[in-house]
Amino acid sequence: MITTMYVTRTAAGALAALLLLAGCSSKAKDSDGNGDKAAAGGVKTGEGVSGRTITLGALTDMTGVYATLGKSVTQAQQLYVKQLNAAGGVCGYQVALSVRDHGYDPQKAVSGYTELEPKVLGFAQFIGSPFVAAVKQRVDGQDKGLVLPQAWSSALLGSPYIRVIGSTYDIETINAVDFLIKEKGIRKGDRIGHVYFEGDYGESALVGSKHIAKEAGLTVVEQKIKPTDNDMTAQVAALKQAGVKAIVISAGPRQAASLVGDAAAGGFAVPIIGNNSAFAPQLLATQAGPALMKNYYVASPSLPIGADTPEAKKLVADYQAAYPKDALDNGIVAGWTAASAFGEALKKACANKDLTREGVDKALLSIDSYDIGFGVAQDFTDPKAPSSRQSVILQPDKSVTGGMKVVREAGASEAAEAYTPGA
């Protein structure tokens, strides 16, 4: 649902170096110079808690490759915060969301994190796997603030502070290829194509496709691209020449629309499936719309915004009331889920009388089954493992709320259950 995250490994390393050069951030202190403060009622507080306000950070993309989804994620989180505050906040504190738009630019992502980190308790949003990976060393080593990113790279696993919500891209791709095998006739000996962004997102997904290909006797034909590569004509031609029977795409909505549209125009009628951030419902109004509805599928970490559950229906009604001119998409689910999980951790930390970063991190790690009504329960207790191995398979359909219908309910394939990320 969100979230396609690009940068080369070299760029990610450079970002990490820049962050280390930024040095230790200043830490909130009380008048005696202590790192933690004791608030009224004996609740410990620290960074990001000032006066009667808890401030959370949101590093989003409102103007770059994921502008549409970034807007939905942010507005959903602002809606959650508004409703939380209307219900009394947390421990008597009101919650505020401090938003910065990095436009999917590496330098802006670095400066945004460096600016906000000393001022916030943690981050309820951070779009961009490579950007989150670049700050991982700093988060783990010195900052230790909870980060719930809209990014699903397996490189983010292992941190007690950065917690991916849902299956990582490698596991999601294993489930996607399992769908192709079980439902679309792909069998041993076949070739499948994989079009992917270079960097943490695409390469994490590629690990997944190669893993299940080896297990199932398939051959993966790779096509590496950049976010600036919006025309997939060459990739379609290469994959058609290679005789692939299906295609996986780990890129953005624009690339997916071009790939599906060009394949259809060339009479190349193979099933195509994308990772969760490789679709936006606005694409259904383009020339690629009919082809997307006929031959494109998306693996998602949860049910879509149009799910037939009471929680989903309430979120749709509330969101439409708050933002009547804006479209519904799965960015809303991603934003709401992360904000809700952060809110749940805040409530548990409040009960433990510890609203410091350490207290909130510890509170999240105590949550072993969290489901806000979108079909998949999240287990945050093991930082080395994804919070879920399940995926829902969706298909674009402009006749349903949010433009996505469920074609396979939440589940984890045998290959995904047996797979260990990074092994």
XYZ file of C-alpha atoms in Angstrom:
423
model
C 0.000 0.000 0.000
C 2.520 2.183 -0.149
C 5.146 2.612 0.058
C 8.046 1.999 -3.385
C 11.382 2.836 -2.209
C 14.369 3.615 -4.418
C 17.972 4.555 -4.079
C 21.171 2.738 -4.979
C 23.200 1.017 -2.311
C 25.890 3.637 -2.860
C 23.426 6.441 -2.249
C 22.082 4.694 0.834
C 25.620 4.460 2.169
C 26.175 8.135 1.488
C 22.983 8.990 3.339
C 24.144 6.962 6.307
C 27.460 8.803 6.304
C 25.702 12.165 6.214
C 23.557 11.164 9.148
C 26.570 10.098 11.174
C 28.231 13.424 10.386
C 25.142 15.131 11.750
C 26.263 13.879 15.153
C 24.289 13.163 18.257
C 21.026 15.014 18.424
C 20.201 17.194 21.365
C 18.054 15.455 23.962
C 15.193 16.952 25.899
C 16.199 17.726 29.478
C 14.476 19.099 32.498
C 15.700 22.086 34.479
C 18.182 19.864 36.338
C 19.736 18.580 33.122
C 18.225 15.104 33.326
C 17.292 13.212 30.186
C 13.902 12.123 31.487
C 11.268 14.240 33.165
C 8.651 13.176 35.649
C 5.278 14.560 34.622
C 2.186 15.047 36.756
C 0.868 11.721 37.961
C 4.343 10.186 38.034
C 4.548 9.487 34.282
C 8.117 9.701 32.973
C 8.588 11.757 29.801
C 11.473 12.766 27.578
C 12.052 13.822 23.991
C 8.951 14.833 22.087
C 6.848 15.547 25.175
C 6.573 19.213 26.058
C 3.948 20.981 28.145
C 0.801 18.940 27.562
C 1.682 17.795 24.033
C 3.208 14.610 22.601
C 4.728 15.325 19.185
C 5.203 12.601 16.563
C 7.080 13.012 13.293
C 5.975 12.223 9.736
C 8.503 12.168 6.898
C 6.394 11.850 3.787
C 6.375 12.255 0.016
C 3.806 14.837 -1.059
C 5.541 16.034 -4.237
C 7.620 13.122 -5.570
C 7.062 9.690 -7.082
C 4.648 8.702 -4.291
C 2.864 12.024 -3.915
C -0.644 10.570 -4.207
C -0.081 7.838 -1.648
C 1.936 10.132 0.627
C -0.964 12.533 0.793
C -3.353 9.725 1.738
C -1.019 8.339 4.408
C -0.571 11.777 5.957
C -4.232 12.747 5.932
C -5.235 9.406 7.453
C -2.751 9.955 10.261
C -3.953 13.498 10.832
C -7.488 12.126 11.052
C -6.386 9.508 13.586
C -4.662 12.138 15.733
C -7.730 14.382 15.592
C -9.983 11.553 16.774
C -7.506 10.462 19.456
C -7.342 13.985 20.852
C -11.126 14.332 20.770
C -11.293 11.204 22.940
C -8.983 12.750 25.530
C -5.541 12.095 24.068
C -3.014 9.936 25.910
C -2.389 10.322 29.651
C -3.988 13.742 29.472
C -1.619 14.820 26.693
C -2.768 15.971 23.264
C -0.919 14.405 20.326
C 0.514 16.500 17.479
C 1.867 15.339 14.111
C 4.822 17.302 12.723
C 4.962 16.712 8.948
C 7.859 17.233 6.546
C 7.709 16.547 2.801
C 10.947 15.083 1.440
C 9.564 14.679 -2.082
C 11.396 11.353 -2.299
C 14.671 13.257 -2.380
C 17.595 11.739 -0.413
C 18.993 15.039 0.845
C 15.581 16.263 1.983
C 14.928 12.964 3.745
C 18.209 13.309 5.655
C 17.655 16.923 6.616
C 14.034 16.240 7.569
C 15.011 13.439 9.915
C 17.871 15.469 11.415
C 15.555 18.426 12.008
C 12.663 16.507 13.539
C 14.436 13.795 15.541
C 15.283 15.907 18.631
C 11.768 17.346 18.717
C 9.621 14.221 18.431
C 8.906 11.139 20.524
C 9.094 8.971 17.382
C 7.928 8.713 13.784
C 4.494 7.430 12.797
C 5.443 7.818 9.142
C 8.655 7.523 7.144
C 8.221 6.832 3.433
C 11.189 5.345 1.589
C 13.001 2.083 2.367
C 16.444 3.449 1.416
C 15.972 6.535 3.561
C 14.886 4.515 6.592
C 17.777 2.089 6.033
C 20.153 5.052 5.948
C 19.100 6.240 9.420
C 18.897 2.740 10.921
C 22.362 2.848 12.480
C 21.650 6.181 14.105
C 18.202 5.129 15.324
C 19.552 1.935 16.855
C 22.729 3.439 18.277
C 21.765 6.771 19.768
C 18.300 8.126 18.938
C 16.236 5.059 19.909
C 12.917 6.576 18.922
C 10.172 4.334 17.553
C 9.838 4.457 13.741
C 6.846 2.846 11.988
C 7.758 3.284 8.310
C 5.727 2.967 5.147
C 8.542 0.812 3.782
C 8.905 -2.951 3.691
C 12.557 -3.753 2.919
C 13.901 -6.808 4.756
C 17.034 -4.727 5.488
C 14.967 -2.931 8.146
C 14.471 -6.089 10.217
C 16.452 -6.595 13.397
C 15.862 -3.194 14.948
C 13.793 -2.937 18.148
C 12.952 0.647 17.169
C 12.168 0.418 13.423
C 9.212 -1.930 13.048
C 7.869 -2.779 9.606
C 4.102 -3.326 9.677
C 3.212 -6.390 7.647
C 5.221 -8.721 5.433
C 8.510 -7.464 4.019
C 8.924 -7.174 0.243
C 10.730 -10.503 -0.095
C 7.955 -12.372 1.717
C 5.256 -10.406 -0.097
C 6.853 -11.360 -3.423
C 7.017 -15.031 -2.415
C 3.268 -14.881 -1.765
C 2.734 -13.067 -5.072
C 4.565 -15.722 -7.096
C 2.731 -18.436 -5.147
C -0.501 -16.827 -6.416
C 0.826 -17.011 -9.985
C 1.608 -20.694 -9.502
C -1.640 -21.647 -7.764
C -4.059 -19.426 -9.694
C -2.443 -18.439 -13.014
C -0.959 -21.662 -14.325
C 2.727 -20.948 -13.830
C 4.555 -24.267 -13.512
C 7.972 -25.840 -13.221
C 10.265 -24.915 -16.086
C 8.549 -21.574 -16.831
C 10.285 -18.214 -16.936
C 8.907 -15.239 -15.034
C 10.006 -11.655 -15.461
C 10.822 -9.311 -12.590
C 10.927 -5.554 -13.195
C 12.302 -3.807 -10.111
C 13.706 -0.560 -8.778
C 17.386 -0.723 -7.963
C 18.021 -0.271 -4.247
C 16.509 -1.622 -1.035
C 12.922 -1.964 -2.224
C 13.404 -3.717 -5.543
C 16.350 -5.823 -4.488
C 14.530 -7.036 -1.374
C 11.617 -8.093 -3.587
C 14.018 -9.764 -6.027
C 15.387 -11.942 -3.215
C 11.837 -13.194 -2.705
C 11.166 -13.996 -6.363
C 14.490 -15.820 -6.685
C 13.812 -17.818 -3.523
C 10.444 -19.168 -4.596
C 11.671 -19.610 -8.183
C 14.366 -21.940 -6.906
C 11.840 -23.816 -4.786
C 9.356 -24.153 -7.675
C 11.787 -24.775 -10.540
C 11.232 -21.420 -12.257
C 13.702 -19.040 -13.912
C 13.663 -15.303 -13.123
C 14.428 -12.888 -15.956
C 15.520 -9.592 -14.392
C 14.861 -6.039 -15.573
C 16.378 -3.427 -13.246
C 15.037 0.142 -13.577
C 15.196 3.560 -11.894
C 12.285 5.730 -10.687
C 12.995 8.092 -13.560
C 12.348 5.247 -16.042
C 8.660 5.835 -16.653
C 8.390 4.179 -20.094
C 8.456 0.385 -19.828
C 8.398 -0.303 -23.591
C 11.951 -1.675 -23.624
C 11.306 -3.885 -20.611
C 8.142 -5.322 -22.151
C 10.014 -6.075 -25.390
C 12.859 -7.783 -23.539
C 10.552 -9.937 -21.430
C 8.430 -10.883 -24.425
C 11.584 -11.892 -26.290
C 12.647 -13.969 -23.273
C 9.344 -15.842 -23.359
C 8.258 -15.161 -19.779
C 4.880 -16.513 -18.736
C 4.213 -13.903 -16.007
C 5.763 -10.699 -14.623
C 6.379 -9.351 -11.143
C 6.857 -5.583 -10.805
C 8.480 -3.955 -7.780
C 8.289 -0.290 -8.714
C 5.881 2.632 -8.527
C 2.331 3.082 -9.832
C 3.519 4.960 -12.914
C 5.893 2.184 -13.957
C 3.245 -0.469 -13.335
C 0.720 1.364 -15.517
C 3.247 1.684 -18.335
C 4.247 -1.981 -18.083
C 0.682 -3.283 -18.081
C -0.477 -0.860 -20.780
C 2.453 -1.573 -23.101
C 2.090 -5.339 -22.660
C -1.606 -5.155 -23.544
C -0.964 -2.927 -26.554
C 1.587 -5.423 -27.847
C -0.660 -8.433 -27.399
C 1.535 -9.768 -24.603
C -1.236 -11.178 -22.413
C 0.622 -12.533 -19.403
C -0.478 -11.992 -15.783
C 1.375 -9.200 -14.000
C 1.523 -8.778 -10.227
C 2.985 -5.896 -8.254
C 4.124 -5.241 -4.712
C 1.840 -3.214 -2.477
C 3.059 0.223 -3.570
C 2.886 -0.476 -7.305
C -0.659 0.807 -7.764
C -2.794 3.894 -7.251
C -6.530 3.917 -8.112
C -6.093 7.159 -10.055
C -4.495 4.989 -12.765
C -7.896 3.504 -13.564
C -8.871 6.789 -15.189
C -5.913 6.599 -17.607
C -5.562 4.731 -20.911
C -4.018 1.839 -18.978
C -7.187 1.430 -16.882
C -8.850 -1.402 -18.867
C -5.617 -3.415 -19.038
C -5.008 -2.953 -15.307
C -8.466 -4.307 -14.494
C -8.024 -7.282 -16.840
C -4.533 -8.571 -16.175
C -2.948 -6.886 -13.155
C -2.814 -7.955 -9.520
C -1.301 -6.495 -6.362
C 0.013 -8.204 -3.222
C -0.951 -6.228 -0.121
C -0.146 -6.541 3.614
C -3.823 -6.005 4.473
C -7.340 -5.844 3.121
C -8.026 -2.757 0.968
C -9.753 0.447 2.017
C -12.981 -0.892 0.508
C -12.979 -4.030 2.684
C -16.320 -5.308 3.939
C -15.583 -4.876 7.642
C -17.147 -2.456 10.144
C -13.766 -0.837 10.811
C -13.075 -0.268 7.118
C -16.536 1.168 6.498
C -16.164 3.567 9.430
C -12.734 4.690 8.208
C -14.145 5.325 4.721
C -17.019 7.396 6.144
C -14.756 9.374 8.478
C -12.141 10.011 5.797
C -14.709 11.130 3.236
C -16.240 13.485 5.799
C -12.824 14.981 6.574
C -11.515 15.079 2.987
C -14.556 15.030 0.679
C -12.623 16.024 -2.445
C -9.928 13.343 -2.156
C -9.896 9.823 -3.585
C -9.852 6.676 -1.487
C -6.787 4.439 -1.781
C -4.752 1.987 0.251
C -2.415 4.720 1.441
C -5.224 5.536 3.874
C -5.027 2.015 5.324
C -1.239 2.183 5.636
C -1.319 5.561 7.356
C -4.180 4.658 9.682
C -2.600 1.324 10.624
C 0.750 2.875 11.546
C -0.831 5.735 13.489
C -3.123 3.304 15.326
C -0.221 1.020 16.234
C 1.765 3.996 17.514
C -1.282 5.148 19.453
C -1.679 1.698 21.002
C 1.972 1.770 22.079
C 1.438 5.220 23.623
C -1.567 3.966 25.589
C 0.368 0.967 26.916
C 3.318 3.199 27.791
C 0.924 5.516 29.630
C -0.400 2.584 31.645
C 3.213 1.748 32.496
C 3.800 5.402 33.483
C 6.676 5.680 31.028
C 6.202 7.939 27.982
C 9.916 8.115 27.243
C 11.232 6.716 23.972
C 12.407 3.611 25.814
C 8.991 3.190 27.406
C 7.124 3.481 24.108
C 9.520 1.106 22.324
C 9.072 -1.450 25.111
C 5.296 -1.043 24.941
C 5.160 -1.804 21.208
C 7.298 -4.907 21.696
C 4.660 -6.236 24.094
C 1.940 -6.231 21.403
C 1.602 -9.723 19.921
C -1.715 -9.561 18.044
C -2.881 -6.224 16.718
C -5.625 -6.006 14.088
C -7.560 -2.821 13.409
C -10.083 -4.581 11.181
C -8.168 -5.062 7.925
C -7.759 -8.824 8.032
C -4.207 -9.331 9.267
C -3.042 -9.435 12.897
C 0.404 -7.947 13.585
C 2.901 -9.392 16.055
C 5.535 -6.818 17.054
C 7.308 -8.900 19.700
C 10.272 -10.152 17.606
C 12.327 -7.392 15.927
C 14.144 -9.959 13.792
C 10.908 -11.142 12.178
C 8.267 -9.300 10.143
C 5.085 -8.545 12.062
C 3.189 -10.749 9.578
C 3.915 -13.186 6.744
C 0.471 -12.874 5.201
C -0.547 -11.130 1.997
C -3.892 -10.326 0.422
C -4.038 -10.510 -3.378
C -6.001 -7.643 -4.922
C -7.151 -6.738 -8.429
C -7.939 -3.246 -9.732
C -11.668 -2.647 -10.180
C -13.061 0.849 -10.615
C -16.554 -0.296 -9.562
C -15.534 -0.888 -5.927
C -14.622 1.532 -3.146
C -10.945 2.388 -3.385
C -10.541 0.707 -6.775
C -9.297 -2.667 -5.491
C -11.164 -5.932 -4.980
C -9.962 -9.010 -3.077
C -9.227 -12.070 -5.230
C -7.393 -14.058 -2.561
C -7.930 -13.555 1.155
C -5.112 -12.979 3.637
C -2.742 -15.905 3.880
C 0.884 -16.955 3.867
C 2.168 -19.514 1.376
C 4.103 -22.561 2.559
C 7.219 -21.038 0.998
C 6.703 -17.787 2.907
C 6.168 -19.617 6.203
C 9.375 -21.600 5.760
C 11.488 -18.656 4.555
C 13.842 -16.763 6.858
C 14.690 -13.206 5.704
C 18.419 -12.692 5.372
C 19.251 -16.375 5.687
